[in-house]
mmCIF file of C-alpha atoms in Angstrom:
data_model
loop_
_atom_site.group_PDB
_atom_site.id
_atom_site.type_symbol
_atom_site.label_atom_id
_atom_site.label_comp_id
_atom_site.label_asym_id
_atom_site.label_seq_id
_atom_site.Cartn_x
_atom_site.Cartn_y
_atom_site.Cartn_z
ATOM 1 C CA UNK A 1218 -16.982 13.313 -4.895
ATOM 2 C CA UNK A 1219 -15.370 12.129 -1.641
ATOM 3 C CA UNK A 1220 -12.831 9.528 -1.374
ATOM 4 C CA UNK A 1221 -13.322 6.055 -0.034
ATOM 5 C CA UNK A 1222 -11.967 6.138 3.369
ATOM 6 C CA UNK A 1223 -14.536 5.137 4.937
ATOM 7 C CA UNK A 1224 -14.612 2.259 2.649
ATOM 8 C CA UNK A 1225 -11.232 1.058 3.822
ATOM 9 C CA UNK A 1226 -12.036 1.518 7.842
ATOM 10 C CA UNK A 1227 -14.951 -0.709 6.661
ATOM 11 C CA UNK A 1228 -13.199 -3.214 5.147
ATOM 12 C CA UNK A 1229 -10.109 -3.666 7.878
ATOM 13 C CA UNK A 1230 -12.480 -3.660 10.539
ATOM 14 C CA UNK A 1231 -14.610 -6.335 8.519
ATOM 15 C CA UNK A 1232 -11.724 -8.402 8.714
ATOM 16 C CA UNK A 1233 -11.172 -7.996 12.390
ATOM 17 C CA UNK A 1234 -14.619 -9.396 13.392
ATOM 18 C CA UNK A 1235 -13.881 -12.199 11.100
ATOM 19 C CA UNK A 1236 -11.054 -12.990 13.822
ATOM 20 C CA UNK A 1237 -8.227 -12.647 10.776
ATOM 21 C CA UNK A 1238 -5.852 -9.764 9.288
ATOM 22 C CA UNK A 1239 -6.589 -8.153 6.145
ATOM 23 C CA UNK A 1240 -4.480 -8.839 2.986
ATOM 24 C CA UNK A 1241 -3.270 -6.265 1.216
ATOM 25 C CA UNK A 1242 -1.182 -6.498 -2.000
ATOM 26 C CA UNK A 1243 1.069 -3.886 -3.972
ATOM 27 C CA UNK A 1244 1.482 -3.419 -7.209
ATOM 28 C CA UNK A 1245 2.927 -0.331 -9.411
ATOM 29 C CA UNK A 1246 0.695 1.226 -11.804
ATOM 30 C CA UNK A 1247 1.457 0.929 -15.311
ATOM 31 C CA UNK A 1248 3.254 -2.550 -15.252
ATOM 32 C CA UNK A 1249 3.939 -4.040 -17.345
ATOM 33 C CA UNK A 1250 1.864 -1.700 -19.091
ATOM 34 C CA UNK A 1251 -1.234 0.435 -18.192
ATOM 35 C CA UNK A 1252 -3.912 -1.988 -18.860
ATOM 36 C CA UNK A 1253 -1.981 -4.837 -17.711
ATOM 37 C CA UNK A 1254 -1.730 -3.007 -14.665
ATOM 38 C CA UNK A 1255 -5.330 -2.481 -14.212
ATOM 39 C CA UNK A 1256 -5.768 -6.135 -15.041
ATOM 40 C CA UNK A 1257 -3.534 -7.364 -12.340
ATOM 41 C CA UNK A 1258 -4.780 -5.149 -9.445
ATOM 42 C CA UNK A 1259 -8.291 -6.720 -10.446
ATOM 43 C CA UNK A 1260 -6.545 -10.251 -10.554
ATOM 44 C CA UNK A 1261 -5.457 -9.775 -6.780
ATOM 45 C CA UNK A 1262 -8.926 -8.672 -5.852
ATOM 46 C CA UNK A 1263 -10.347 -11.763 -7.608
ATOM 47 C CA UNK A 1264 -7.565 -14.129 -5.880
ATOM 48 C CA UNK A 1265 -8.583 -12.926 -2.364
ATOM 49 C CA UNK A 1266 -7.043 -9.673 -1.454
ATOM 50 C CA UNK A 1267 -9.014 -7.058 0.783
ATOM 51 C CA UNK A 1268 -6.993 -3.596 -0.106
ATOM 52 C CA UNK A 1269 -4.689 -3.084 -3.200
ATOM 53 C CA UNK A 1270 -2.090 -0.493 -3.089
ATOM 54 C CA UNK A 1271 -1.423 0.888 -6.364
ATOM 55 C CA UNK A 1272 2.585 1.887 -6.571
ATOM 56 C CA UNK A 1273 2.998 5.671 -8.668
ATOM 57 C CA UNK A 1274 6.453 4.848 -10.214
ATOM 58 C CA UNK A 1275 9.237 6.859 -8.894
ATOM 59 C CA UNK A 1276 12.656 7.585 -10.664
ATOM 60 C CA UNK A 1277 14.414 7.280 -7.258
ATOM 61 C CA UNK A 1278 12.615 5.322 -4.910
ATOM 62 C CA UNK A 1279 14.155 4.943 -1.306
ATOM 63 C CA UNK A 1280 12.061 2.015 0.039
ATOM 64 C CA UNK A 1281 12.106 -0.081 -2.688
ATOM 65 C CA UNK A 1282 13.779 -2.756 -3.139
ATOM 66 C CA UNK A 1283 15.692 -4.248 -6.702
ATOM 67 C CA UNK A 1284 11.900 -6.194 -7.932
ATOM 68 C CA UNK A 1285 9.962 -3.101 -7.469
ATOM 69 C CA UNK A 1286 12.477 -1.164 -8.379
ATOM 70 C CA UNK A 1287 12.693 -2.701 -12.596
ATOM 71 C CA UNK A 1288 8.783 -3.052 -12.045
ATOM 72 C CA UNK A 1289 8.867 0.731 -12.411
ATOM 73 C CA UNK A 1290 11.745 1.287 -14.919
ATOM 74 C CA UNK A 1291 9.425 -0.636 -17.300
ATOM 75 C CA UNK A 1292 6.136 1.386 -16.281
ATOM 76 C CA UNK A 1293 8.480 4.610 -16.769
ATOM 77 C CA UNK A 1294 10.107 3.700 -19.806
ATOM 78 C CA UNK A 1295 6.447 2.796 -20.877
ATOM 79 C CA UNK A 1296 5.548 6.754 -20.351
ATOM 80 C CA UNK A 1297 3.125 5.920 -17.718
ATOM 81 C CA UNK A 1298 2.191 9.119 -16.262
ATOM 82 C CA UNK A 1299 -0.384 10.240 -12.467
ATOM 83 C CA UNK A 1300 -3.308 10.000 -15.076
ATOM 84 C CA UNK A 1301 -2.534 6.519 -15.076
ATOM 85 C CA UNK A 1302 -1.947 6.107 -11.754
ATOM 86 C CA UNK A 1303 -5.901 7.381 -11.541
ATOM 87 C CA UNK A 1304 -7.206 5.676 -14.350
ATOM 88 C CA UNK A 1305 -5.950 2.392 -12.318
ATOM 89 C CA UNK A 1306 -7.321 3.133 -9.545
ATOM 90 C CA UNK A 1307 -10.482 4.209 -11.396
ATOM 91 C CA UNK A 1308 -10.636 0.983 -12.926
ATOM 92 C CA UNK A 1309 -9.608 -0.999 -10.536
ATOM 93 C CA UNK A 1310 -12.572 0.472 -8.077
ATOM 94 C CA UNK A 1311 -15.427 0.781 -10.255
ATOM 95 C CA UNK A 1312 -14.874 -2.967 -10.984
ATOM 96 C CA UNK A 1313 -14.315 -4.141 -7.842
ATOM 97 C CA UNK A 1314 -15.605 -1.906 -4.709
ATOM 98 C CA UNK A 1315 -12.540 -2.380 -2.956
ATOM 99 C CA UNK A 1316 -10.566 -0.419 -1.204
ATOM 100 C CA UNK A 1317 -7.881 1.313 -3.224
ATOM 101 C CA UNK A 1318 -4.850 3.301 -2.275
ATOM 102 C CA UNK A 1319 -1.950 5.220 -3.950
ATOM 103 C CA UNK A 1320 1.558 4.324 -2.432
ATOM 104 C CA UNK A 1321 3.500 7.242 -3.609
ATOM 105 C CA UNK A 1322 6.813 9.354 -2.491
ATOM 106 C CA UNK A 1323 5.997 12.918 -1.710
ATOM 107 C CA UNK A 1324 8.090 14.857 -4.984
ATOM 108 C CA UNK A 1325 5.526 13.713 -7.474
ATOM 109 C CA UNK A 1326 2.109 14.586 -5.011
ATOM 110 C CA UNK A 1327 4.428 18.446 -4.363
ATOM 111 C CA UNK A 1328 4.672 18.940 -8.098
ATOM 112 C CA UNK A 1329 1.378 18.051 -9.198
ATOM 113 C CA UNK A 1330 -0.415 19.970 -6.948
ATOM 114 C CA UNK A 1331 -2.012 18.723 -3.664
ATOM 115 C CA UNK A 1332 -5.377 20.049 -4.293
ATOM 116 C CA UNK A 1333 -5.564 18.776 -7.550
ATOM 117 C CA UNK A 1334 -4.000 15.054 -6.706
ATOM 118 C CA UNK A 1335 -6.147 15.033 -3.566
ATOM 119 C CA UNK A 1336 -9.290 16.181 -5.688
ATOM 120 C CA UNK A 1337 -8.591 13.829 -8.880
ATOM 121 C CA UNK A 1338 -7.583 10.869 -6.255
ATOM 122 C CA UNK A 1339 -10.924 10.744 -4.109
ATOM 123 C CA UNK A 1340 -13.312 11.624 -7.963
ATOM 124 C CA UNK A 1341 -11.529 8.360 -9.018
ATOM 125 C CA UNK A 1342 -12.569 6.548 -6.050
ATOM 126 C CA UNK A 1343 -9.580 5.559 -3.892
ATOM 127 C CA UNK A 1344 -9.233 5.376 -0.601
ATOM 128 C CA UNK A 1345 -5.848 7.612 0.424
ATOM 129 C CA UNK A 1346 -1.893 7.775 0.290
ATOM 130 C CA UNK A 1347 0.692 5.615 1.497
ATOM 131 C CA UNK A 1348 3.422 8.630 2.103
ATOM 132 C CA UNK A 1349 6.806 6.987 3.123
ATOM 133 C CA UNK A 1350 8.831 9.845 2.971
ATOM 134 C CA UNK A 1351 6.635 12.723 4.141
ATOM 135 C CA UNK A 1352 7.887 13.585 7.261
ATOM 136 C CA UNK A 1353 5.220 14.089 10.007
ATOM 137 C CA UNK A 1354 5.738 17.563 11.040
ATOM 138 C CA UNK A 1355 5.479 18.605 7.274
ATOM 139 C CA UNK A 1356 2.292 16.795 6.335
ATOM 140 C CA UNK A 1357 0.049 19.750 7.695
ATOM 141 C CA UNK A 1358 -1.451 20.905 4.588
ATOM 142 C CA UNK A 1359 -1.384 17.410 2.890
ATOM 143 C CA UNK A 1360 -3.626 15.925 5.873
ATOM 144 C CA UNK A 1361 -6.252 19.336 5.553
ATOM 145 C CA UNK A 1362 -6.615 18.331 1.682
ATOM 146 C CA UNK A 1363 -6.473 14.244 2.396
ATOM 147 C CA UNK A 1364 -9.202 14.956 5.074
ATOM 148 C CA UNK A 1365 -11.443 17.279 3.474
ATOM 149 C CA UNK A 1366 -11.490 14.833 0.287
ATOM 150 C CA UNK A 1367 -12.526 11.904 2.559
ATOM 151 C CA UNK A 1368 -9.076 10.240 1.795
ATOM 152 C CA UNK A 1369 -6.664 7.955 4.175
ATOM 153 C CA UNK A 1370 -3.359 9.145 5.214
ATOM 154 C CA UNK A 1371 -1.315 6.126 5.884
ATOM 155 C CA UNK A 1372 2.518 6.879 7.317
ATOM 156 C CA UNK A 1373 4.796 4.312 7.946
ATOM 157 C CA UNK A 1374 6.851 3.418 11.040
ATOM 158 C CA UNK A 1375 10.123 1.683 11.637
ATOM 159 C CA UNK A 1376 11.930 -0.686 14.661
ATOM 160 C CA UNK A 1377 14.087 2.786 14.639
ATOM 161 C CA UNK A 1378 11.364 4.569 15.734
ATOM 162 C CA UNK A 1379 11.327 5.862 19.311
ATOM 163 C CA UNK A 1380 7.828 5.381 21.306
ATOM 164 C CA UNK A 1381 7.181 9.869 21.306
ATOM 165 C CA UNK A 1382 8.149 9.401 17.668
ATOM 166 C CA UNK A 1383 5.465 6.903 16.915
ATOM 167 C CA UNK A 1384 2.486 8.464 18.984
ATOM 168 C CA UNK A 1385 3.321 11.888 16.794
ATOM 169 C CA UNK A 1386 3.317 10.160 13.568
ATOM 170 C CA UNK A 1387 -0.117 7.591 14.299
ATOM 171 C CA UNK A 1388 -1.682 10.335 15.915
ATOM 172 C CA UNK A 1389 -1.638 12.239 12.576
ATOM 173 C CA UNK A 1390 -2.352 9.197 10.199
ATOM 174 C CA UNK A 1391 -5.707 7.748 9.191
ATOM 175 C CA UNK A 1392 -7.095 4.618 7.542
ATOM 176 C CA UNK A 1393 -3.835 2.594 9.350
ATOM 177 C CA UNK A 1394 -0.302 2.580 9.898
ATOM 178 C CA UNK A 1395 2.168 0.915 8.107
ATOM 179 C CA UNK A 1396 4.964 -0.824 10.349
ATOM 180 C CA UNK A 1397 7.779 -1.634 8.162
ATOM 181 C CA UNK A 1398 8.967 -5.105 9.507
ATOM 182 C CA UNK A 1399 12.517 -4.266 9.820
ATOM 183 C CA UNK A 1400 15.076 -1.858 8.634
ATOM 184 C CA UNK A 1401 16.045 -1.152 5.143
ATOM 185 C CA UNK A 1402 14.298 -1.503 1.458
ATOM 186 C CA UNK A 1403 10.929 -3.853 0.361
ATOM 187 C CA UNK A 1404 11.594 -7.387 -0.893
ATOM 188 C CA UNK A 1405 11.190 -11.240 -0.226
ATOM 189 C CA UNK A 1406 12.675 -12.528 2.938
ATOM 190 C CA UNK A 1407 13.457 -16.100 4.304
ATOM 191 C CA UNK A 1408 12.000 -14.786 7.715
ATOM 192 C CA UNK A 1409 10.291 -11.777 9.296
ATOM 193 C CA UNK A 1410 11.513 -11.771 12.307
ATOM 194 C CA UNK A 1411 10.913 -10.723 16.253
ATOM 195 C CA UNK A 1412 11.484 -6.621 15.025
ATOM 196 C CA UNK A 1413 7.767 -6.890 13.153
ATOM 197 C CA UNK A 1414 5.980 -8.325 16.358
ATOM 198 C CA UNK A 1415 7.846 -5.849 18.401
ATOM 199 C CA UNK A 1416 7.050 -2.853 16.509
ATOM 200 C CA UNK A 1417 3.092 -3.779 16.506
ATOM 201 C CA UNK A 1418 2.807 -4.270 20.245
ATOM 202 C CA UNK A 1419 4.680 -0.670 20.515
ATOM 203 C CA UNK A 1420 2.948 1.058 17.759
ATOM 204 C CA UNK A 1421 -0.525 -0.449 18.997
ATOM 205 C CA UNK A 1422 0.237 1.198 22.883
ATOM 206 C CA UNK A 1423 -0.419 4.298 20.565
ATOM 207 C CA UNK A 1424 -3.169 4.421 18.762
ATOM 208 C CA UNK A 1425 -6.895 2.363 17.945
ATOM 209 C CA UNK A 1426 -5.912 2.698 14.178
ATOM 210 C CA UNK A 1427 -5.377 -0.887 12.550
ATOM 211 C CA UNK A 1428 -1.661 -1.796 12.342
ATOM 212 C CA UNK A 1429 -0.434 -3.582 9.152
ATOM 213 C CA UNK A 1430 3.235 -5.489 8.449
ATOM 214 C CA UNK A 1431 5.220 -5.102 5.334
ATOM 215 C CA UNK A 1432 8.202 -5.096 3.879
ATOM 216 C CA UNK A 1433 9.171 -9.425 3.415
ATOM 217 C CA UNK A 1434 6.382 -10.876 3.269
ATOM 218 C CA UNK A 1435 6.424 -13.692 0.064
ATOM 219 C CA UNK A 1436 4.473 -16.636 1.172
ATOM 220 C CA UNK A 1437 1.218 -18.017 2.997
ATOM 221 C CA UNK A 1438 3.154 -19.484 5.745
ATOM 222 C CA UNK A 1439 4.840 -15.937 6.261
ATOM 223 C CA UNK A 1440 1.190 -14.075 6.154
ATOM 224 C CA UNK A 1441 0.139 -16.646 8.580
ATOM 225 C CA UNK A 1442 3.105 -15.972 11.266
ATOM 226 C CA UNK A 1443 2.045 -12.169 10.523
ATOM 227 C CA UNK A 1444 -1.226 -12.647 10.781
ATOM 228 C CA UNK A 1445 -1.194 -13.475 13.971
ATOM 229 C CA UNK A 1446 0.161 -10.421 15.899
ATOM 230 C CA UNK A 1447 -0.830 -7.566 12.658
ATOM 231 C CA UNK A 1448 -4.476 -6.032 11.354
ATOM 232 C CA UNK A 1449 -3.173 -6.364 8.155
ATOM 233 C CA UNK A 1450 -0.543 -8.142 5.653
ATOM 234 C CA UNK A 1451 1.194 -5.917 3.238
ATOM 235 C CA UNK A 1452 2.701 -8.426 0.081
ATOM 236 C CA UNK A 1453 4.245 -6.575 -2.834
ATOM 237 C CA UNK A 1454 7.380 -7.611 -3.974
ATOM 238 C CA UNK A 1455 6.167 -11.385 -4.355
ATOM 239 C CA UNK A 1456 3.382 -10.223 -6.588
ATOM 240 C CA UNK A 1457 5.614 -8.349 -8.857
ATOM 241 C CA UNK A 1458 7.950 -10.689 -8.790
ATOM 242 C CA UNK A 1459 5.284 -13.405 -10.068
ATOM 243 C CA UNK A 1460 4.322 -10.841 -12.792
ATOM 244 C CA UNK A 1461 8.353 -10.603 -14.040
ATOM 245 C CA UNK A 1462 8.717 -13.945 -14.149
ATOM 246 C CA UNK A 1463 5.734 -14.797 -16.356
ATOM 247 C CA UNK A 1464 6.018 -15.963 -19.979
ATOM 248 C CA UNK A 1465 3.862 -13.727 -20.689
ATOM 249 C CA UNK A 1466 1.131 -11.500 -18.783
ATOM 250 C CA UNK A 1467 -2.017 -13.809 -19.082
ATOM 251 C CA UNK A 1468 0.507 -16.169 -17.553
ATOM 252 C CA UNK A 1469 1.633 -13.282 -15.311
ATOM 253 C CA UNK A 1470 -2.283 -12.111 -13.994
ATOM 254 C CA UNK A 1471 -2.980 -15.617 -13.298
ATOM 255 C CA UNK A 1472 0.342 -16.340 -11.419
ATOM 256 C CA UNK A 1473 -0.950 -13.005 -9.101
ATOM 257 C CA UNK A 1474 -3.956 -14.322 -9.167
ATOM 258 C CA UNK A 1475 -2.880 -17.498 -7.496
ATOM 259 C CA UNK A 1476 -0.640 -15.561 -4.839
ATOM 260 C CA UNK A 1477 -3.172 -13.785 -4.068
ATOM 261 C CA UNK A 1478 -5.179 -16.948 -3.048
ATOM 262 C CA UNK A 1479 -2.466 -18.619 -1.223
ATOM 263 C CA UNK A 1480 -1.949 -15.619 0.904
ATOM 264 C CA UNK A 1481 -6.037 -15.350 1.503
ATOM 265 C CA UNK A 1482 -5.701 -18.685 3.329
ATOM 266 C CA UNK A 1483 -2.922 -17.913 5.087
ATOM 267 C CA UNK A 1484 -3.938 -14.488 6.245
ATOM 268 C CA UNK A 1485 -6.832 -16.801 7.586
ATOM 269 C CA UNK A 1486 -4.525 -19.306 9.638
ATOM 270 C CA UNK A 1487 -3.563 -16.975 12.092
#
C-alpha cells in the first residue's frame, strides 16, 4: 500500500484555493493513553483541523518544549510503543480521511528500521515524517524509502538559517516545510513575531512547496496574524495543554475539540 502523500498535497492546496491556510494540530501518540490518543486526534479533525501530526514520544526531545515534553513522560511511562504510534495513525485515518503525519526525531526511525517504519507507516495510511533533527545531507536513504512508499518528507527551517541553507534543505523535502517561527523549543507565546513572516517570504524565494508556521501558536487571533503570510498553521502545545488541564479526558477531547474550532475560524480570518 502507498502512503497518503498525495492526500496531503491535496488537502493544503484545497485550502489555498479556498483563499485561507491550512490548520494543522499536534498531538503525541499515546496521551494520555493510547485510545485517548486516537480519540483526541479524531476530536481535532471533528473541531476543524485539516492535517494532524501525530507526536512518537521521545525520551530526549530537543524541540520540545516543558507541555509536550510531560505529554510524553505520561505516554512513555504508559509503555506506549511505534505500534502505537501506527495504530493512531491507523485509526485516526480510516476514520477520518485526513491527512496524517508522524512528527518524530530520527534515533527511534534509525533503530527500527527505515524500510520497515517507512513500509508499516504508508500500510497504515499516513501521509509522511516531520524529521527535525535529520540533517539534510544525511537524509539520502530516508527520502529513497519515504518516496518509494508514497510518503511526505517534511524538514524544518529556522530564522538561523542562511538562504543556500534553506534552498538545500526545501529542495529535498516534500509534502511542505516547516518554518519554525523563531529560535528555541515549541510552546505558547504572547506573540509570534516579525522572525515567522520573515522566514516565509525567504523560505518561499525557494521553493513552490506550501510553507507552514509553528512553534507559538495558542490562539485564533494568533492563527489569524499567521494566516495571513503562511500555507499552513502548526498548533500543538495549546492542544496538549487543553488535554492536561482537563478534569478528566471526555472533558479533555472536548476542550481539543473546541480549540480546534476556534483556530478553524481564525485560520479563516486571514
Amino acid at each position: 500500500m502507498s502512503g497518503n502523500i498525495q492526500l496531503l498535497s491535496d488537502t493544503l492546496a484545497a485550502a489555498k484555493a479556498e483563499n485561507r491556510a491550512a490548520l494543522i494540530a499536534y498531538l503525541p501518540a499515546g496521551f494520555p493513553s493510547v485510545d485517548g490518543g486516537i480519540a483526541a486526534v479524531k476530536a481535532v479533525f471533528d473541531g476543524g483541523a485539516d492535517v494532524v501530526e501525530v507526536g512518537l514520544p521521545h525520551s530526549d526531545p530537543v524541540l520540545d518544549g516543558p507541555v509536550i515534553q510531560t505529554a510524553d513522560d505520561i505516554a512513555l511511562r504508559g509503555g506506549v510503543k511505534i505500534a502505537d504510534v501506527m495504530r493512531t495513525v491507523r485509526e485516526a485515518y480510516e476514520a477520518t480521511g485526513k491527512p496524517v503525519l508522524v512528527m518524530t526525531y530520527w534515533n527511534p526511525i534509525d533503530r527500527y528500521g527505515i524500510e520497515r517504519f517507512t513500509a508499516e507507516l504508508a500500510e497504515a495510511g499516513g501521509a509522511g515524517c516531520i524529521l527535525p533533527d535529520l540533517p539534510v545531507q544525511e537524509s539520502a536513504l530516508w527520502r529513497e524509502h519515504a518516496e518509494k512508499h508514497g510518503l511526505a518528507t517534511v524538514f524544518v527551517v529556522a530564522p538561523s538559517s542562511k538562504d543556500e541553507r534553506l534552498a538545500k534543505i526545501t529542495a529535498a523535502g516534500s509534502g511542505f516545510v516547516y518554518a519554525a517561527s523563531l529560535m528555541g523549543v515549541t510552546g505558547t507565546r504572547a506573540s509570534v513575531g516579525l522572525e515567522a513572516r520573515n522566514l516565509v517570504g525567504r523560505t518561499r524565494a525557494t521553493t513552490e512547496l506550501p510553507v507552514c508556521v509553528g512553534l507559538g501558536v495558542s490562539n485564533a487571533e494568533q492563527a489569524a496574524e499567521v494566516a495571513g503570510f503562511a500555507d499552513g498553521v502548526i498548533v500543538g502545545s495549546a492542544f496538549v495543554k487543553r488535554m492536561l488541564d482537563a478534569a478528566d479526558e471526555v472533558a479533555g477531547l472536548a476542550a481539543v475539540r473546541a480549540l480546534a474550532g476556534e483556530l478553524a475560524e481564525g485560520v479563516r480570518k486571514r
